[in-house]
C-alpha cells in the first residue's frame, strides 16, 4: 500500500509530540472530573449509571467536536508551509493518498483519546442502568461525530497554507459539519428508517432538527437511559426535551431499535461524508501544492478590502504614535487582521445587541446572553494571547528583541498592553451594555451582575499574561490555547470548590463558609485564584525569557 | 618627531569565557581581544563555539564563567549599555515576512528608541548604505536571500552601533551577493566600525580581515593577524622549482643542504620542502644557481587560511 509509509511517518511524528499525550491525559482527566462532579451533585446511587453514562456521552461528543478538527487542521497546511508537500508529490503519491494517510493517522489519534476515556466510561456500566443498545447508540453517534469532525479538519487543512487560517477554517468547517450531521439525522428520521420516527404534524423540520440535536449531543442518551426502565416508556407522559416529537411506539425496545437503525444509517452516511471530504481535500491538495503568485482577484480583494483607504494619513500618524510608545504592542495591531479583531468584535457586539434587543423574550434570558458573549470574548483573548509570541519565536525575531534595549519586562508588558488595547473597546462596550441593560431591567445592578463584571474584568486583565506564558512555553499552538483556557478560566472556577471539598473531607469539623464581607464573596475567591495563577505565569514567563529557556523554530538561512 | 603609533584600544575583551550546556562545554576559558577598528574573522568548525561566543557578546546568553567586556562595559552587569553599542546579526534572517522593508526597520528603530522624526532619515540612510533604497516599499517575503541578508545588515546598523557581531553573514549567498556583502563590510570598517564576523568562507576572510581567531571545541587555537597564522604554519613550507638542466642533479644539490627538509621531482617540477621557519626562501635560488643549475621558475606554495584551518583543526565538536 502506497499510503503506509506516510501513515507510519505521521504516527511516528505524533508519537514524538508531547501534545498527543497531553490531550489523552487531559481527556481522561476531564472525563474523570465530569464523573466526580456528577457524583458530588447526585451521588453514585444504584441505577444512576444510565444518567452518568448520558453525561459522559455528552462529554465525549463535544470533546470530539472540539479536539478532532483542531488536531487535524494543520496536518496538510503544515506540509505546505514547510515545503514537504511538494516532495511527497514527487513520489507516486496522489493527493487523495496523502489525505487518506493523514486522515487515518489523525483518526487513530482521536481513537486513542477515546481509549483513554474508556476506563471512565466503564464506571457507569459497572454501576448498572446502562443497557447494551444505549451503549451501542452512544458509540455509533460518537463514531459518526468523529467522521464529520475529521472531515472538517481535513477540509480546512487542504484549503490554506497558514496555521491560523487552517484553525479558523476548522472552526467554520466544523460548524458546517455539525449542522450537516444534525440535518442528516433529522432527515433520516423522517424518511429513511423503516417507519417515520417523527410525528410530523407536531413539528416543523427545523424544530425537529433541534430535537435531533438534543438526541445526538444533548440529554437524549441520558433520557433514554433513565426512562428505559419505566413500564410505560415511551408512550407515557414525556415532559421535556426531544420526546415530544417522537411517534409514540408502545414497545420500548422497538423504539430504541428504530432510533438505533436511524443512528446506524447516520454512521454509514457519516462514513460516506468522510470519503467525500477526503476526495475533495485530495483534489484541493493536488491543485494547490505548488507556490503560485496571488491571483488577480485575490490582489483586488486585498487592495479593496484590506488596505486602508480613508483617513490614511490619520491612521499612519496614529500607528506611528503607537509604534513610538510601545513597539512590541504595535506588532499586535499593525496588520489589517489585527485591527479587524478589535473593530470586528466591536461591530459584532453592536450588531448582535441591536438585533437581540428587538427580541421580545430577550430580557427573560438576558444574563445568559451577556455571559455567552463575555465567554466568547474571553475565548478570543485567550486565542490571540496563546498565539502571540509564536511568530517572534518561529521567525527568530525574539532573539533580536532580547538583544535590543527593550528588556524582558518591556517585551512582556509591551505585548500585554498591545493585547489589552486590542480587546479593550469590545470589553468596555460589552460590560457597559451589560450594566446598562441590567439597570434597565432591575433598576439596580444586582450582586450577580457585579460578580460577573468582576470575574470578566479580571479575566480580561489576566488572560493575556497567561496566554503569553503558554505561547512561549509550548511549540504547539493548540497546547498553548487549551492551557490558557484551562489555567485562565477553568482552574480558578474549579480549584476553590475542589480545595473546600478536600478540606471538608480531611477536616470534617472545619467551617468553610466564606465570610461575607463583600457582596461577591464566591467570585472574589475565584478572582483571587485567577490572580495567583496569573502571577505565577508572569513570573515563569519572565524567568523563561531571562534564561532563554524557550524553544526556537527558526527559519535558517 | 616620534613615529610610534598609538597602542590599539580593545573593543572586545574576554577572560576565561565559559559556557556550559548541561555537562557539555560549548566554550572553555576563551581569552580573546578584538581591537577598535578591526575587521576580525572568527573561524571554527560547526559546533566549535563561534555562535555561542557571539551570543554571549550580544548579551543574549550569559556566560557560565569568565567575563567579557565590550567597549568597557561588562556583558552581564551592563547589558543595557552593551545593547546600545552593538549590532548583532544572527545566523538566521529574523524577519517578519509580511512587513514592508521600511516598516521593519522602523520597528527596530522604535525598539532602539530613535525619535520618530529622526527615524525616517536613519532608515533611508541605512537602506542606501546596503543598497536597498529601491526596495523600500517591498514586502520582506518577496525579497531574495541576498536582499534579506542586506536588510538584516541594515537592521544591525539602524542605531549606529560601534561594534558589529555578524554570524555567518555571507552564508547561502550567490558569489555576486557575497562580494557585495564583503564590499559593504569593508566600507563599514572604513567608517570606523569594529566588526567581528564568523564565516566558513575562509578565502574571503583572508582578504577581508586584518585579524582572525581560530576556535575548536570551545578553545582558542590562534588569535592574531592573518599573516601571523600563516607564518606560524609555515614550518614545512613548500617551494616549487623548475630548472632547464638536469633536475636529478638539482635535487641532489638541494638535498645536500641542511636548510632543505626534502626535495623530490613531481610533474616536471621539483617540490622543495624547507626545514626551518625563516620566511626568506631565496636560499633555494642561491643553492641552485651556485650549483650550476639553470633556474627557470621558483614559486612558493602559499599557505592559505583554508590550509591553515585544516592543519590546526580536526573538525571536532562538543
mmCIF file of N, CA and C in Angstrom, chain A residues 11 14 19-21 23-25 27-28 59-61 63-72 101-118 142-151 274:
data_model
loop_
_atom_site.group_PDB
_atom_site.id
_atom_site.type_symbol
_atom_site.label_atom_id
_atom_site.label_comp_id
_atom_site.label_asym_id
_atom_site.label_seq_id
_atom_site.Cartn_x
_atom_site.Cartn_y
_atom_site.Cartn_z
ATOM 1 N N UNK A 11 2.328 8.737 12.261
ATOM 2 C CA UNK A 11 2.182 8.166 13.606
ATOM 3 C C UNK A 11 3.458 8.350 14.416
ATOM 4 N N UNK A 14 3.581 11.981 15.454
ATOM 5 C CA UNK A 14 2.656 12.333 16.546
ATOM 6 C C UNK A 14 3.064 11.655 17.852
ATOM 7 N N UNK A 19 2.055 16.850 22.843
ATOM 8 C CA UNK A 19 0.637 17.219 22.739
ATOM 9 C C UNK A 19 -0.266 15.978 22.691
ATOM 10 N N UNK A 20 0.203 14.935 21.992
ATOM 11 C CA UNK A 20 -0.576 13.706 21.862
ATOM 12 C C UNK A 20 -0.917 13.145 23.245
ATOM 13 N N UNK A 21 0.093 13.158 24.112
ATOM 14 C CA UNK A 21 -0.098 12.585 25.447
ATOM 15 C C UNK A 21 -0.880 13.533 26.346
ATOM 16 N N UNK A 23 -3.175 15.589 25.436
ATOM 17 C CA UNK A 23 -4.596 15.543 25.083
ATOM 18 C C UNK A 23 -5.249 14.319 25.710
ATOM 19 N N UNK A 24 -4.533 13.193 25.685
ATOM 20 C CA UNK A 24 -5.086 11.971 26.284
ATOM 21 C C UNK A 24 -5.292 12.151 27.784
ATOM 22 N N UNK A 25 -4.248 12.661 28.436
ATOM 23 C CA UNK A 25 -4.339 12.854 29.889
ATOM 24 C C UNK A 25 -5.447 13.859 30.202
ATOM 25 N N UNK A 27 -8.042 14.563 28.363
ATOM 26 C CA UNK A 27 -9.342 13.946 28.074
ATOM 27 C C UNK A 27 -9.770 13.056 29.224
ATOM 28 N N UNK A 28 -8.867 12.162 29.639
ATOM 29 C CA UNK A 28 -9.209 11.242 30.729
ATOM 30 C C UNK A 28 -9.467 12.015 32.022
ATOM 31 N N UNK A 59 -20.092 14.571 27.138
ATOM 32 C CA UNK A 59 -18.693 14.993 27.259
ATOM 33 C C UNK A 59 -17.866 14.502 26.061
ATOM 34 N N UNK A 60 -17.994 13.222 25.735
ATOM 35 C CA UNK A 60 -17.186 12.650 24.644
ATOM 36 C C UNK A 60 -17.599 13.274 23.306
ATOM 37 N N UNK A 61 -18.906 13.439 23.111
ATOM 38 C CA UNK A 61 -19.404 14.003 21.856
ATOM 39 C C UNK A 61 -18.792 15.379 21.605
ATOM 40 N N UNK A 63 -16.153 16.690 23.131
ATOM 41 C CA UNK A 63 -14.680 16.608 23.073
ATOM 42 C C UNK A 63 -14.248 16.291 21.651
ATOM 43 N N UNK A 64 -14.983 15.394 20.988
ATOM 44 C CA UNK A 64 -14.663 15.058 19.578
ATOM 45 C C UNK A 64 -14.803 16.307 18.711
ATOM 46 N N UNK A 65 -15.880 17.041 18.901
ATOM 47 C CA UNK A 65 -16.104 18.216 18.060
ATOM 48 C C UNK A 65 -15.113 19.341 18.333
ATOM 49 N N UNK A 66 -14.602 19.385 19.542
ATOM 50 C CA UNK A 66 -13.640 20.463 19.856
ATOM 51 C C UNK A 66 -12.225 20.055 19.431
ATOM 52 N N UNK A 67 -11.814 18.826 19.787
ATOM 53 C CA UNK A 67 -10.409 18.465 19.584
ATOM 54 C C UNK A 67 -10.090 18.009 18.160
ATOM 55 N N UNK A 68 -10.937 17.144 17.613
ATOM 56 C CA UNK A 68 -10.564 16.499 16.340
ATOM 57 C C UNK A 68 -10.352 17.512 15.201
ATOM 58 N N UNK A 69 -11.269 18.452 14.958
ATOM 59 C CA UNK A 69 -10.999 19.403 13.860
ATOM 60 C C UNK A 69 -9.723 20.208 14.084
ATOM 61 N N UNK A 70 -9.481 20.592 15.343
ATOM 62 C CA UNK A 70 -8.284 21.389 15.636
ATOM 63 C C UNK A 70 -7.015 20.562 15.447
ATOM 64 N N UNK A 71 -7.051 19.302 15.894
ATOM 65 C CA UNK A 71 -5.848 18.474 15.790
ATOM 66 C C UNK A 71 -5.510 18.149 14.331
ATOM 67 N N UNK A 72 -6.563 18.006 13.518
ATOM 68 C CA UNK A 72 -6.317 17.655 12.116
ATOM 69 C C UNK A 72 -6.092 18.889 11.238
ATOM 70 N N UNK A 101 -3.942 9.093 4.244
ATOM 71 C CA UNK A 101 -2.930 8.785 5.262
ATOM 72 C C UNK A 101 -3.051 9.716 6.454
ATOM 73 N N UNK A 102 -3.210 10.994 6.145
ATOM 74 C CA UNK A 102 -3.339 11.985 7.236
ATOM 75 C C UNK A 102 -4.609 11.716 8.034
ATOM 76 N N UNK A 103 -5.701 11.456 7.297
ATOM 77 C CA UNK A 103 -6.984 11.206 7.948
ATOM 78 C C UNK A 103 -6.914 9.982 8.831
ATOM 79 N N UNK A 104 -6.274 8.921 8.331
ATOM 80 C CA UNK A 104 -6.174 7.689 9.097
ATOM 81 C C UNK A 104 -5.369 7.928 10.378
ATOM 82 N N UNK A 105 -4.242 8.600 10.204
ATOM 83 C CA UNK A 105 -3.369 8.845 11.366
ATOM 84 C C UNK A 105 -4.080 9.702 12.415
ATOM 85 N N UNK A 106 -4.780 10.734 11.949
ATOM 86 C CA UNK A 106 -5.452 11.613 12.916
ATOM 87 C C UNK A 106 -6.701 10.965 13.491
ATOM 88 N N UNK A 107 -7.354 10.105 12.684
ATOM 89 C CA UNK A 107 -8.484 9.339 13.211
ATOM 90 C C UNK A 107 -8.023 8.413 14.318
ATOM 91 N N UNK A 108 -6.874 7.793 14.077
ATOM 92 C CA UNK A 108 -6.309 6.883 15.076
ATOM 93 C C UNK A 108 -5.927 7.651 16.348
ATOM 94 N N UNK A 109 -5.415 8.846 16.133
ATOM 95 C CA UNK A 109 -5.032 9.699 17.264
ATOM 96 C C UNK A 109 -6.266 10.026 18.103
ATOM 97 N N UNK A 110 -7.368 10.338 17.400
ATOM 98 C CA UNK A 110 -8.620 10.639 18.112
ATOM 99 C C UNK A 110 -9.146 9.388 18.800
ATOM 100 N N UNK A 111 -8.945 8.224 18.141
ATOM 101 C CA UNK A 111 -9.425 6.974 18.738
ATOM 102 C C UNK A 111 -8.675 6.683 20.034
ATOM 103 N N UNK A 112 -7.380 7.033 20.060
ATOM 104 C CA UNK A 112 -6.622 6.781 21.294
ATOM 105 C C UNK A 112 -7.148 7.652 22.436
ATOM 106 N N UNK A 113 -7.676 8.823 22.062
ATOM 107 C CA UNK A 113 -8.290 9.692 23.081
ATOM 108 C C UNK A 113 -9.512 8.972 23.664
ATOM 109 N N UNK A 114 -10.291 8.330 22.791
ATOM 110 C CA UNK A 114 -11.469 7.599 23.260
ATOM 111 C C UNK A 114 -11.047 6.437 24.150
ATOM 112 N N UNK A 115 -9.927 5.793 23.767
ATOM 113 C CA UNK A 115 -9.462 4.650 24.575
ATOM 114 C C UNK A 115 -9.050 5.135 25.971
ATOM 115 N N UNK A 116 -8.452 6.344 26.004
ATOM 116 C CA UNK A 116 -8.045 6.905 27.300
ATOM 117 C C UNK A 116 -9.262 7.156 28.177
ATOM 118 N N UNK A 117 -10.390 7.487 27.542
ATOM 119 C CA UNK A 117 -11.610 7.807 28.302
ATOM 120 C C UNK A 117 -12.385 6.530 28.648
ATOM 121 N N UNK A 118 -12.045 5.419 27.964
ATOM 122 C CA UNK A 118 -12.798 4.169 28.117
ATOM 123 C C UNK A 118 -12.913 3.683 29.579
ATOM 124 N N UNK A 142 -21.015 8.774 18.430
ATOM 125 C CA UNK A 142 -19.669 9.351 18.559
ATOM 126 C C UNK A 142 -18.779 8.997 17.371
ATOM 127 N N UNK A 143 -18.979 7.788 16.837
ATOM 128 C CA UNK A 143 -18.236 7.389 15.634
ATOM 129 C C UNK A 143 -18.610 8.302 14.460
ATOM 130 N N UNK A 144 -19.887 8.591 14.346
ATOM 131 C CA UNK A 144 -20.355 9.493 13.278
ATOM 132 C C UNK A 144 -19.763 10.888 13.483
ATOM 133 N N UNK A 145 -19.799 11.348 14.729
ATOM 134 C CA UNK A 145 -19.247 12.674 15.033
ATOM 135 C C UNK A 145 -17.772 12.730 14.667
ATOM 136 N N UNK A 146 -17.065 11.630 14.942
ATOM 137 C CA UNK A 146 -15.637 11.563 14.615
ATOM 138 C C UNK A 146 -15.420 11.727 13.104
ATOM 139 N N UNK A 147 -16.260 11.040 12.306
ATOM 140 C CA UNK A 147 -16.135 11.137 10.836
ATOM 141 C C UNK A 147 -16.360 12.577 10.372
ATOM 142 N N UNK A 148 -17.410 13.203 10.879
ATOM 143 C CA UNK A 148 -17.719 14.572 10.455
ATOM 144 C C UNK A 148 -16.630 15.553 10.911
ATOM 145 N N UNK A 149 -16.203 15.393 12.158
ATOM 146 C CA UNK A 149 -15.194 16.314 12.711
ATOM 147 C C UNK A 149 -13.868 16.175 11.967
ATOM 148 N N UNK A 150 -13.520 14.925 11.649
ATOM 149 C CA UNK A 150 -12.282 14.678 10.901
ATOM 150 C C UNK A 150 -12.385 15.280 9.502
ATOM 151 N N UNK A 151 -13.562 15.131 8.887
ATOM 152 C CA UNK A 151 -13.771 15.729 7.555
ATOM 153 C C UNK A 151 -13.530 17.237 7.617
ATOM 154 N N UNK A 274 -17.156 11.373 5.048
ATOM 155 C CA UNK A 274 -15.697 11.411 5.255
ATOM 156 C C UNK A 274 -14.972 11.071 3.950
#
